Tab-separated table of N, CA and C and ligand atoms in Angstrom:
chain	number	residue	atom	x	y	z
N	1	UNK	N	192.860	179.715	121.303
N	1	UNK	CA	192.622	181.352	122.276
N	1	UNK	C	191.881	180.730	123.638
N	2	UNK	N	192.043	181.361	124.762
N	2	UNK	CA	191.816	181.020	125.990
N	2	UNK	C	190.225	181.533	126.244
N	3	UNK	N	189.392	180.877	126.495
N	3	UNK	CA	187.997	181.199	126.552
N	3	UNK	C	187.638	181.585	128.069
N	4	UNK	N	187.883	183.174	127.769
N	4	UNK	CA	187.604	183.587	129.381
N	4	UNK	C	186.054	184.516	129.328
N	5	UNK	N	185.570	184.215	130.474
N	5	UNK	CA	183.979	185.104	130.440
N	5	UNK	C	184.179	185.989	131.665
N	6	UNK	N	183.287	186.851	131.824
N	6	UNK	CA	182.959	187.570	132.782
N	6	UNK	C	181.863	187.336	133.266
N	7	UNK	N	181.631	186.999	134.718
N	7	UNK	CA	180.431	187.148	135.420
N	7	UNK	C	180.104	188.336	136.071
N	8	UNK	N	179.544	189.460	135.440
N	8	UNK	CA	179.109	190.810	136.217
N	8	UNK	C	177.765	190.514	137.087
N	9	UNK	N	177.813	191.275	138.362
N	9	UNK	CA	176.854	191.472	139.025
N	9	UNK	C	177.027	192.470	140.286
N	10	UNK	N	175.917	192.874	140.771
N	10	UNK	CA	176.013	193.371	142.029
N	10	UNK	C	176.792	192.669	143.081
N	11	UNK	N	176.116	191.637	143.374
N	11	UNK	CA	176.692	190.478	144.091
N	11	UNK	C	176.424	190.815	145.697
N	12	UNK	N	175.106	191.620	145.802
N	12	UNK	CA	175.131	192.144	147.293
N	12	UNK	C	173.960	191.537	147.917
N	13	UNK	N	173.936	190.347	148.559
N	13	UNK	CA	175.283	189.832	148.513
N	13	UNK	C	175.583	188.631	147.395
N	14	UNK	N	176.555	188.187	147.233
N	14	UNK	CA	176.948	186.946	146.286
N	14	UNK	C	176.035	185.491	146.891
N	15	UNK	N	175.143	184.991	146.461
N	15	UNK	CA	174.198	183.796	146.759
N	15	UNK	C	174.756	182.339	146.644
N	16	UNK	N	174.217	181.256	146.969
N	16	UNK	CA	174.292	180.069	146.338
N	16	UNK	C	173.784	179.795	145.142
N	17	UNK	N	173.148	180.840	144.670
N	17	UNK	CA	172.785	180.838	143.063
N	17	UNK	C	173.564	181.046	142.294
N	18	UNK	N	174.386	182.358	142.733
N	18	UNK	CA	175.622	182.948	142.027
N	18	UNK	C	176.554	181.754	141.851
N	19	UNK	N	176.886	180.872	143.195
N	19	UNK	CA	178.016	180.420	143.056
N	19	UNK	C	177.706	178.937	141.831
N	20	UNK	N	176.505	178.871	141.919
N	20	UNK	CA	175.969	177.723	141.309
N	20	UNK	C	176.313	177.881	139.405
N	21	UNK	N	176.017	179.055	139.208
N	21	UNK	CA	176.027	179.733	137.858
N	21	UNK	C	177.926	179.425	137.558
N	22	UNK	N	178.779	180.160	138.382
N	22	UNK	CA	180.156	179.999	138.313
N	22	UNK	C	180.538	178.376	138.263
N	23	UNK	N	180.004	177.494	139.082
N	23	UNK	CA	180.455	176.127	139.032
N	23	UNK	C	180.187	175.535	137.652
N	24	UNK	N	178.855	175.711	137.363
N	24	UNK	CA	178.500	175.211	135.997
N	24	UNK	C	179.285	175.978	134.903
N	25	UNK	N	179.660	177.349	134.837
N	25	UNK	CA	179.918	177.957	133.819
N	25	UNK	C	181.696	177.405	133.493
N	26	UNK	N	182.517	176.874	134.760
N	26	UNK	CA	183.748	176.088	134.611
N	26	UNK	C	183.731	175.035	133.516
N	27	UNK	N	182.498	174.073	133.235
N	27	UNK	CA	182.519	173.490	132.164
N	27	UNK	C	182.969	173.912	130.904
N	28	UNK	N	182.445	175.081	130.910
N	28	UNK	CA	182.489	175.838	129.527
N	28	UNK	C	183.509	176.988	129.032
N	29	UNK	N	184.477	177.441	130.125
N	29	UNK	CA	185.041	178.384	130.142
N	29	UNK	C	186.783	177.921	130.699
N	30	UNK	N	187.593	178.734	130.187
N	30	UNK	CA	188.949	177.953	130.826
N	30	UNK	C	189.033	178.950	132.128
N	31	UNK	N	188.268	180.378	131.728
N	31	UNK	CA	188.652	181.236	133.355
N	31	UNK	C	187.391	181.962	133.398
N	32	UNK	N	186.761	182.330	134.456
N	32	UNK	CA	185.872	182.989	134.895
N	32	UNK	C	186.335	184.100	135.747
N	33	UNK	N	185.693	185.487	135.265
N	33	UNK	CA	186.278	186.326	136.063
N	33	UNK	C	184.762	187.053	136.751
N	34	UNK	N	184.846	187.222	138.033
N	34	UNK	CA	183.732	187.338	138.596
N	34	UNK	C	183.653	189.049	138.898
N	35	UNK	N	183.126	189.929	138.244
N	35	UNK	CA	183.271	191.310	138.525
N	35	UNK	C	182.028	191.804	139.132
N	36	UNK	N	182.619	192.311	140.091
N	36	UNK	CA	181.412	193.013	141.253
N	36	UNK	C	181.676	194.705	140.697
N	37	UNK	N	180.183	194.716	140.551
N	37	UNK	CA	180.324	196.234	139.722
N	37	UNK	C	179.464	197.051	140.813
N	38	UNK	N	179.272	198.264	140.507
N	38	UNK	CA	178.269	199.212	140.881
N	38	UNK	C	177.522	199.631	139.813
N	39	UNK	N	175.973	198.869	140.113
N	39	UNK	CA	174.968	199.123	139.238
N	39	UNK	C	174.315	200.649	139.183
N	40	UNK	N	173.978	201.123	138.082
N	40	UNK	CA	173.503	202.590	138.383
N	40	UNK	C	172.256	202.677	138.941
N	41	UNK	N	171.711	201.749	138.826
N	41	UNK	CA	170.468	201.714	139.595
N	41	UNK	C	170.232	201.064	141.029
N	42	UNK	N	171.375	200.507	141.175
N	42	UNK	CA	171.406	200.014	142.848
N	42	UNK	C	172.624	200.677	143.473
N	43	UNK	N	172.682	201.801	143.207
N	43	UNK	CA	174.015	202.632	143.562
N	43	UNK	C	174.310	202.222	145.281
N	44	UNK	N	173.379	202.012	146.177
N	44	UNK	CA	174.110	202.203	147.234
N	44	UNK	C	173.942	200.313	147.806
N	45	UNK	N	175.316	200.154	148.202
N	45	UNK	CA	175.374	198.600	148.389
N	45	UNK	C	174.886	198.529	149.736
N	46	UNK	N	174.314	197.476	150.306
N	46	UNK	CA	174.011	196.874	151.748
N	46	UNK	C	175.077	196.472	152.117
N	47	UNK	N	175.962	195.438	151.829
N	47	UNK	CA	176.982	194.606	152.356
N	47	UNK	C	177.909	195.400	151.400
N	48	UNK	N	179.260	195.524	152.517
N	48	UNK	CA	180.409	196.010	152.206
N	48	UNK	C	181.252	195.408	150.683
N	49	UNK	N	181.374	196.318	150.081
N	49	UNK	CA	181.930	195.647	148.615
N	49	UNK	C	183.338	195.112	148.865
N	50	UNK	N	184.132	195.188	150.061
N	50	UNK	CA	185.510	194.717	149.859
N	50	UNK	C	185.576	193.333	150.807
N	51	UNK	N	184.625	193.413	151.861
N	51	UNK	CA	184.518	192.308	152.621
N	51	UNK	C	183.803	191.312	151.441
N	52	UNK	N	182.888	191.940	150.771
N	52	UNK	CA	182.208	190.564	149.744
N	52	UNK	C	183.189	189.825	148.700
N	53	UNK	N	184.148	190.792	148.022
N	53	UNK	CA	185.179	190.491	147.395
N	53	UNK	C	185.881	189.618	148.015
N	54	UNK	N	186.209	189.621	149.177
N	54	UNK	CA	186.950	188.803	150.029
N	54	UNK	C	186.626	187.278	150.452
N	55	UNK	N	185.252	187.391	150.395
N	55	UNK	CA	183.987	186.208	150.816
N	55	UNK	C	184.146	185.283	149.400
N	56	UNK	N	183.970	186.041	148.585
N	56	UNK	CA	183.677	185.475	147.017
N	56	UNK	C	185.139	184.645	146.981
N	57	UNK	N	186.254	185.704	146.805
N	57	UNK	CA	187.579	185.018	146.926
N	57	UNK	C	187.641	183.306	147.912
N	58	UNK	N	187.348	183.519	148.642
N	58	UNK	CA	187.318	182.423	149.884
N	58	UNK	C	186.600	181.273	149.319
N	59	UNK	N	185.234	181.674	148.712
N	59	UNK	CA	184.245	180.677	147.979
N	59	UNK	C	185.068	179.771	147.053
N	60	UNK	N	185.968	180.326	146.300
N	60	UNK	CA	186.264	179.681	145.050
N	60	UNK	C	187.975	179.469	145.222
N	61	UNK	N	188.503	179.451	146.386
N	61	UNK	CA	190.097	179.392	146.918
N	61	UNK	C	190.610	178.180	146.199
N	62	UNK	N	189.844	177.160	145.967
N	62	UNK	CA	190.287	175.828	145.656
N	62	UNK	C	190.381	175.786	143.985
N	63	UNK	N	190.035	176.650	143.348
N	63	UNK	CA	190.022	176.859	141.958
N	63	UNK	C	191.030	177.857	141.394
N	64	UNK	N	191.601	177.868	140.165
N	64	UNK	CA	192.641	178.964	140.204
N	64	UNK	C	192.488	179.363	138.735
N	65	UNK	N	191.087	179.014	138.583
N	65	UNK	CA	190.511	179.509	136.863
N	65	UNK	C	189.237	180.317	137.100
N	66	UNK	N	189.362	181.125	138.622
N	66	UNK	CA	188.503	182.054	138.835
N	66	UNK	C	188.644	183.007	139.611
N	67	UNK	N	188.318	184.229	139.243
N	67	UNK	CA	189.236	185.520	139.863
N	67	UNK	C	188.115	186.696	140.341
N	68	UNK	N	188.534	187.548	140.990
N	68	UNK	CA	187.631	188.353	141.485
N	68	UNK	C	187.942	189.881	141.176
N	69	UNK	N	187.045	190.537	140.883
N	69	UNK	CA	187.696	192.217	140.623
N	69	UNK	C	186.580	192.876	140.699
N	70	UNK	N	186.716	194.270	141.308
N	70	UNK	CA	185.597	195.356	141.308
N	70	UNK	C	185.699	196.114	140.326
N	71	UNK	N	184.668	196.715	139.710
N	71	UNK	CA	184.742	197.741	138.437
N	71	UNK	C	183.563	198.614	138.564
N	72	UNK	N	183.785	199.400	137.905
N	72	UNK	CA	183.286	200.836	138.003
N	72	UNK	C	183.299	201.193	136.423
N	73	UNK	N	182.484	200.664	135.271
N	73	UNK	CA	182.727	201.135	134.165
N	73	UNK	C	181.523	200.029	133.339
N	74	UNK	N	181.885	200.609	131.985
N	74	UNK	CA	180.628	199.212	131.349
N	74	UNK	C	181.082	198.350	131.132
N	75	UNK	N	180.431	196.987	131.715
N	75	UNK	CA	180.810	195.736	131.479
N	75	UNK	C	181.533	195.284	130.152
N	76	UNK	N	180.772	196.045	129.131
N	76	UNK	CA	181.348	195.571	127.962
N	76	UNK	C	182.734	196.223	127.683
N	77	UNK	N	183.229	197.199	127.950
N	77	UNK	CA	184.528	197.942	128.285
N	77	UNK	C	185.564	197.070	129.026
N	78	UNK	N	185.008	196.733	130.301
N	78	UNK	CA	185.924	195.602	130.944
N	78	UNK	C	186.206	194.405	130.265
N	79	UNK	N	184.963	193.795	129.526
N	79	UNK	CA	185.742	192.688	128.676
N	79	UNK	C	186.448	193.021	127.806
N	80	UNK	N	186.454	193.946	126.928
N	80	UNK	CA	187.610	194.687	125.955
N	80	UNK	C	188.907	194.348	126.649
N	81	UNK	N	189.104	195.086	127.833
N	81	UNK	CA	190.174	195.424	128.453
N	81	UNK	C	191.130	193.995	129.285
N	82	UNK	N	190.131	193.060	129.244
N	82	UNK	CA	190.478	191.727	129.737
N	82	UNK	C	190.478	190.743	128.834
N	83	UNK	N	190.208	190.901	127.535
N	83	UNK	CA	190.118	189.651	126.439
N	83	UNK	C	189.389	188.999	126.449
N	84	UNK	N	188.066	189.381	127.500
N	84	UNK	CA	186.924	188.160	127.667
N	84	UNK	C	186.095	188.513	126.384
N	85	UNK	N	185.724	187.374	125.805
N	85	UNK	CA	184.954	187.165	124.625
N	85	UNK	C	183.385	186.603	125.207
N	86	UNK	N	183.414	186.560	126.363
N	86	UNK	CA	181.955	185.881	126.879
N	86	UNK	C	181.578	186.602	127.937
N	87	UNK	N	180.321	186.921	128.057
N	87	UNK	CA	179.806	187.334	129.342
N	87	UNK	C	178.273	186.349	129.771
N	88	UNK	N	178.868	185.980	131.056
N	88	UNK	CA	178.090	184.766	131.752
N	88	UNK	C	176.918	185.366	132.303
N	89	UNK	N	175.432	184.753	132.388
N	89	UNK	CA	174.431	185.500	133.043
N	89	UNK	C	173.714	184.297	133.344
N	90	UNK	N	172.895	184.253	134.655
N	90	UNK	CA	171.986	183.263	135.124
N	90	UNK	C	170.787	184.227	134.693
N	91	UNK	N	169.632	182.813	134.582
N	91	UNK	CA	167.829	183.378	134.312
N	91	UNK	C	167.302	182.658	135.072
N	92	UNK	N	166.702	183.727	135.821
N	92	UNK	CA	165.700	182.543	136.987
N	92	UNK	C	164.331	182.790	136.247
N	93	UNK	N	163.673	183.640	135.649
N	93	UNK	CA	162.298	183.639	135.278
N	93	UNK	C	162.213	184.708	134.318
N	94	UNK	N	160.961	185.094	133.755
N	94	UNK	CA	161.060	185.757	132.440
N	94	UNK	C	161.259	187.592	132.935
N	95	UNK	N	161.254	187.783	133.925
N	95	UNK	CA	161.615	189.263	134.421
N	95	UNK	C	163.342	189.220	134.239
N	96	UNK	N	163.800	188.184	134.670
N	96	UNK	CA	165.284	188.254	134.037
N	96	UNK	C	165.462	188.195	132.738
N	97	UNK	N	164.408	187.634	132.125
N	97	UNK	CA	164.863	187.115	130.770
N	97	UNK	C	164.712	188.720	130.116
N	98	UNK	N	163.785	189.582	130.287
N	98	UNK	CA	163.296	190.587	129.668
N	98	UNK	C	164.520	191.843	130.036
N	99	UNK	N	165.018	191.671	130.952
N	99	UNK	CA	166.134	192.465	131.847
N	99	UNK	C	167.380	192.020	130.971
N	100	UNK	N	167.858	191.024	130.840
N	100	UNK	CA	168.827	190.374	130.114
N	100	UNK	C	168.992	190.550	128.674
N	101	UNK	N	167.648	190.386	128.268
N	101	UNK	CA	167.687	190.455	126.727
N	101	UNK	C	168.006	192.328	126.317
N	102	UNK	N	167.525	192.969	126.834
N	102	UNK	CA	168.089	194.365	126.604
N	102	UNK	C	169.445	194.533	127.040
N	103	UNK	N	169.626	194.088	128.001
N	103	UNK	CA	171.325	194.394	128.399
N	103	UNK	C	172.273	193.969	127.244
N	104	UNK	N	171.742	192.425	126.946
N	104	UNK	CA	172.877	191.840	125.834
N	104	UNK	C	172.930	192.271	124.794
N	105	UNK	N	171.779	193.121	123.984
N	105	UNK	CA	171.536	194.024	122.839
N	105	UNK	C	172.639	195.065	123.069
N	106	UNK	N	172.349	195.831	123.991
N	106	UNK	CA	172.939	197.086	124.146
N	106	UNK	C	174.923	196.550	124.250
N	107	UNK	N	175.059	195.452	125.070
N	107	UNK	CA	176.552	195.178	125.065
N	107	UNK	C	176.932	194.689	123.919
N	108	UNK	N	176.152	193.769	123.185
N	108	UNK	CA	176.423	193.631	121.810
N	108	UNK	C	176.778	194.625	120.873
N	109	UNK	N	175.973	195.793	121.349
N	109	UNK	CA	176.193	197.227	120.450
N	109	UNK	C	177.757	197.972	120.730
N	110	UNK	N	177.970	197.559	121.946
N	110	UNK	CA	179.490	198.218	122.594
N	110	UNK	C	180.410	197.639	122.202
N	111	UNK	N	180.197	196.397	122.478
N	111	UNK	CA	181.346	195.068	121.728
N	111	UNK	C	181.114	194.389	120.931
N	112	UNK	N	181.206	194.028	119.817
N	112	UNK	CA	180.253	193.087	118.899
N	112	UNK	C	181.368	191.942	118.986
N	113	UNK	N	182.490	191.716	119.698
N	113	UNK	CA	182.838	190.470	119.917
N	113	UNK	C	182.598	189.850	121.254
N	114	UNK	N	181.621	190.519	122.066
N	114	UNK	CA	181.349	189.763	123.089
N	114	UNK	C	179.724	189.160	123.112
N	115	UNK	N	179.934	187.698	123.487
N	115	UNK	CA	178.903	186.798	123.091
N	115	UNK	C	178.200	186.589	124.625
N	116	UNK	N	177.032	186.696	124.986
N	116	UNK	CA	176.514	186.565	126.275
N	116	UNK	C	175.600	185.145	126.198
N	117	UNK	N	176.341	184.647	127.592
N	117	UNK	CA	175.825	183.052	127.428
N	117	UNK	C	175.005	183.248	128.871
N	118	UNK	N	173.791	182.346	128.641
N	118	UNK	CA	172.681	182.340	129.744
N	118	UNK	C	172.539	180.914	130.356
N	119	UNK	N	173.030	180.820	131.559
N	119	UNK	CA	172.394	179.833	131.886
N	119	UNK	C	171.092	179.755	133.010
N	120	UNK	N	170.290	178.768	132.821
N	120	UNK	CA	168.825	178.851	133.686
N	120	UNK	C	169.271	178.235	134.913
N	121	UNK	N	168.603	178.887	135.951
N	121	UNK	CA	169.172	178.620	137.576
N	121	UNK	C	168.637	177.265	137.745
N	122	UNK	N	169.369	176.578	138.596
N	122	UNK	CA	169.260	175.495	138.703
N	122	UNK	C	167.779	175.542	140.015
N	123	UNK	N	166.908	174.383	139.632
N	123	UNK	CA	165.276	174.594	140.537
N	123	UNK	C	165.666	174.995	142.034
N	124	UNK	N	166.302	174.575	142.619
N	124	UNK	CA	166.831	174.614	144.067
N	124	UNK	C	167.144	176.067	144.355
N	125	UNK	N	167.653	176.597	143.516
N	125	UNK	CA	168.020	178.381	143.817
N	125	UNK	C	167.196	179.071	142.876
N	126	UNK	N	165.947	178.773	142.536
N	126	UNK	CA	165.468	179.516	141.485
N	126	UNK	C	164.631	180.643	142.111
N	127	UNK	N	164.621	180.477	143.390
N	127	UNK	CA	163.834	181.352	144.361
N	127	UNK	C	164.844	182.452	145.310
N	128	UNK	N	166.132	182.389	145.110
N	128	UNK	CA	167.206	182.759	145.892
N	128	UNK	C	167.451	184.395	145.131
N	129	UNK	N	167.366	185.327	145.560
N	129	UNK	CA	167.732	186.501	145.061
N	129	UNK	C	168.318	187.731	146.179
N	130	UNK	N	169.539	188.021	145.593
N	130	UNK	CA	170.236	188.956	146.823
N	130	UNK	C	169.127	189.841	147.437
N	131	UNK	N	167.945	190.544	146.524
N	131	UNK	CA	167.302	191.537	147.193
N	131	UNK	C	166.391	190.845	148.443
N	132	UNK	N	165.981	189.686	148.235
N	132	UNK	CA	165.216	188.921	149.412
N	132	UNK	C	166.378	188.776	150.596
N	133	UNK	N	167.169	188.408	149.960
N	133	UNK	CA	168.455	188.028	151.159
N	133	UNK	C	168.909	189.460	152.255
N	134	UNK	N	168.894	190.353	151.313
N	134	UNK	CA	169.209	191.811	152.562
N	134	UNK	C	167.913	192.036	152.794
N	135	UNK	N	166.726	191.837	152.464
N	135	UNK	CA	165.598	192.348	153.570
N	135	UNK	C	165.101	191.646	154.544
N	136	UNK	N	165.681	190.239	154.330
N	136	UNK	CA	165.428	189.005	155.267
N	136	UNK	C	166.596	189.515	156.378
N	137	UNK	N	167.890	190.054	156.070
N	137	UNK	CA	168.637	190.273	156.813
N	137	UNK	C	168.420	191.569	157.699
N	138	UNK	N	168.118	192.368	156.673
N	138	UNK	CA	167.805	194.033	157.409
N	138	UNK	C	166.930	193.431	158.941
N	139	UNK	N	166.105	192.578	158.897
N	139	UNK	CA	164.976	192.456	159.943
N	139	UNK	C	165.382	191.276	160.698
N	140	UNK	N	166.655	190.953	160.531
N	140	UNK	CA	167.018	189.694	161.605
N	140	UNK	C	166.907	188.145	161.281
N	141	UNK	N	166.393	188.313	159.780
N	141	UNK	CA	166.192	186.640	159.614
N	141	UNK	C	167.094	185.910	159.586
N	142	UNK	N	166.964	184.817	159.334
N	142	UNK	CA	168.114	183.810	159.212
N	142	UNK	C	168.231	183.606	157.393
N	143	UNK	N	169.202	183.999	156.785
N	143	UNK	CA	169.745	183.775	155.507
N	143	UNK	C	170.770	182.854	155.320
N	144	UNK	N	171.476	182.080	156.075
N	144	UNK	CA	172.821	181.597	155.946
N	144	UNK	C	172.611	180.422	154.917
N	145	UNK	N	171.507	179.590	154.935
N	145	UNK	CA	171.076	178.655	153.898
N	145	UNK	C	171.365	179.063	152.794
N	146	UNK	N	171.356	180.223	151.900
N	146	UNK	CA	170.850	180.588	150.851
N	146	UNK	C	172.641	181.041	150.486
N	147	UNK	N	173.604	180.928	151.254
N	147	UNK	CA	175.060	181.731	151.052
N	147	UNK	C	175.845	180.834	150.945
N	148	UNK	N	176.836	181.181	150.169
N	148	UNK	CA	178.102	179.924	150.343
N	148	UNK	C	178.646	180.123	151.875
N	149	UNK	N	179.470	179.152	152.283
N	149	UNK	CA	179.838	179.119	153.890
N	149	UNK	C	180.620	180.599	154.154
N	150	UNK	N	181.520	181.045	153.015
N	150	UNK	CA	182.962	181.996	153.677
N	150	UNK	C	181.780	183.418	153.695
N	151	UNK	N	180.510	183.363	152.926
N	151	UNK	CA	179.873	184.580	153.114
N	151	UNK	C	178.701	184.627	154.450
N	152	UNK	N	178.302	183.563	154.636
N	152	UNK	CA	177.181	183.483	155.841
N	152	UNK	C	178.214	183.558	157.018
N	153	UNK	N	179.447	182.973	156.990
N	153	UNK	CA	179.879	183.188	158.291
N	153	UNK	C	180.667	184.746	158.553
N	154	UNK	N	180.716	185.459	157.601
N	154	UNK	CA	181.313	186.809	157.740
N	154	UNK	C	180.247	187.617	157.800
N	155	UNK	N	178.815	187.665	157.356
N	155	UNK	CA	178.077	188.707	157.485
N	155	UNK	C	178.207	188.950	158.697
N	156	UNK	N	177.914	190.652	158.854
N	156	UNK	CA	177.423	191.348	160.254
N	156	UNK	C	176.075	190.780	160.829
N	157	UNK	N	176.151	190.374	162.348
N	157	UNK	CA	174.882	189.903	162.462
N	157	UNK	C	173.461	190.925	162.507
E	201	ADP	P1	172.769	192.534	138.980
E	201	ADP	O1	172.888	193.708	139.699
E	201	ADP	O2	173.613	192.783	137.666
E	201	ADP	O3	171.109	191.913	138.461
E	201	ADP	P2	173.143	190.253	140.524
E	201	ADP	O4	173.901	190.725	141.721
E	201	ADP	O5	171.440	190.328	140.900
E	201	ADP	O6	173.510	191.225	139.686
E	201	ADP	O7	173.036	188.937	139.676
E	201	ADP	C1	173.917	188.519	138.840
E	201	ADP	C2	173.517	187.497	137.764
E	201	ADP	O8	173.412	186.376	138.631
E	201	ADP	C3	172.174	188.025	136.866
E	201	ADP	O9	172.514	187.238	135.717
E	201	ADP	C4	171.285	187.377	137.838
E	201	ADP	O10	170.173	187.190	136.819
E	201	ADP	C5	171.833	185.921	138.128
E	201	ADP	N1	171.311	185.453	139.459
E	201	ADP	C6	170.964	185.923	140.822
E	201	ADP	N2	170.369	185.046	141.236
E	201	ADP	C7	170.435	183.874	140.573
E	201	ADP	C8	169.693	182.539	141.190
E	201	ADP	N3	169.545	182.384	142.140
E	201	ADP	N4	170.115	181.666	139.910
E	201	ADP	C9	170.681	181.898	138.681
E	201	ADP	N5	171.166	183.174	138.394
E	201	ADP	C10	170.678	184.112	139.421
């Protein structure tokens, strides 16, 4: 049976930290589906979602085992629909852990066939977060070194 993982997130924007999780996940899974969702607590996006999807696709254009989709439902339901048995997430610190721990319990309750898999951030990306990048970008700061090239190249000035 194909090992399919969903890597869900807001990806507002998709960073080099996210890219690193996907690249490392490729060793474990046959296919990784990057699900760009609207988080209920982060409703209003800063970067356009269609632009972000195109840029993420460009980031992985050499890989036929990565696909990108937008979704607007529970991740656990999406996983069922896509026959994905794994939920891939990244952990940077204890704050991420607290959050991911409760979410994974709920996801398991909603879909008992879904196993959450966590990768610890690579040290060089430990401080990279979408929210800090949004903040810096908003005030005109340089953020390109934290973003995969197709994304840094496309961001509005
Ligand atoms: P969400 O809105 O669901 O928290 P994010 O887009 O912020 O989504 O992040 C998606 C996933 O990537 C989460 O599991 C998050 O912890 C992880 N992540 C974010 N930044 C990094 C990073 N620099 N290194 C490793 N994992 C990260």
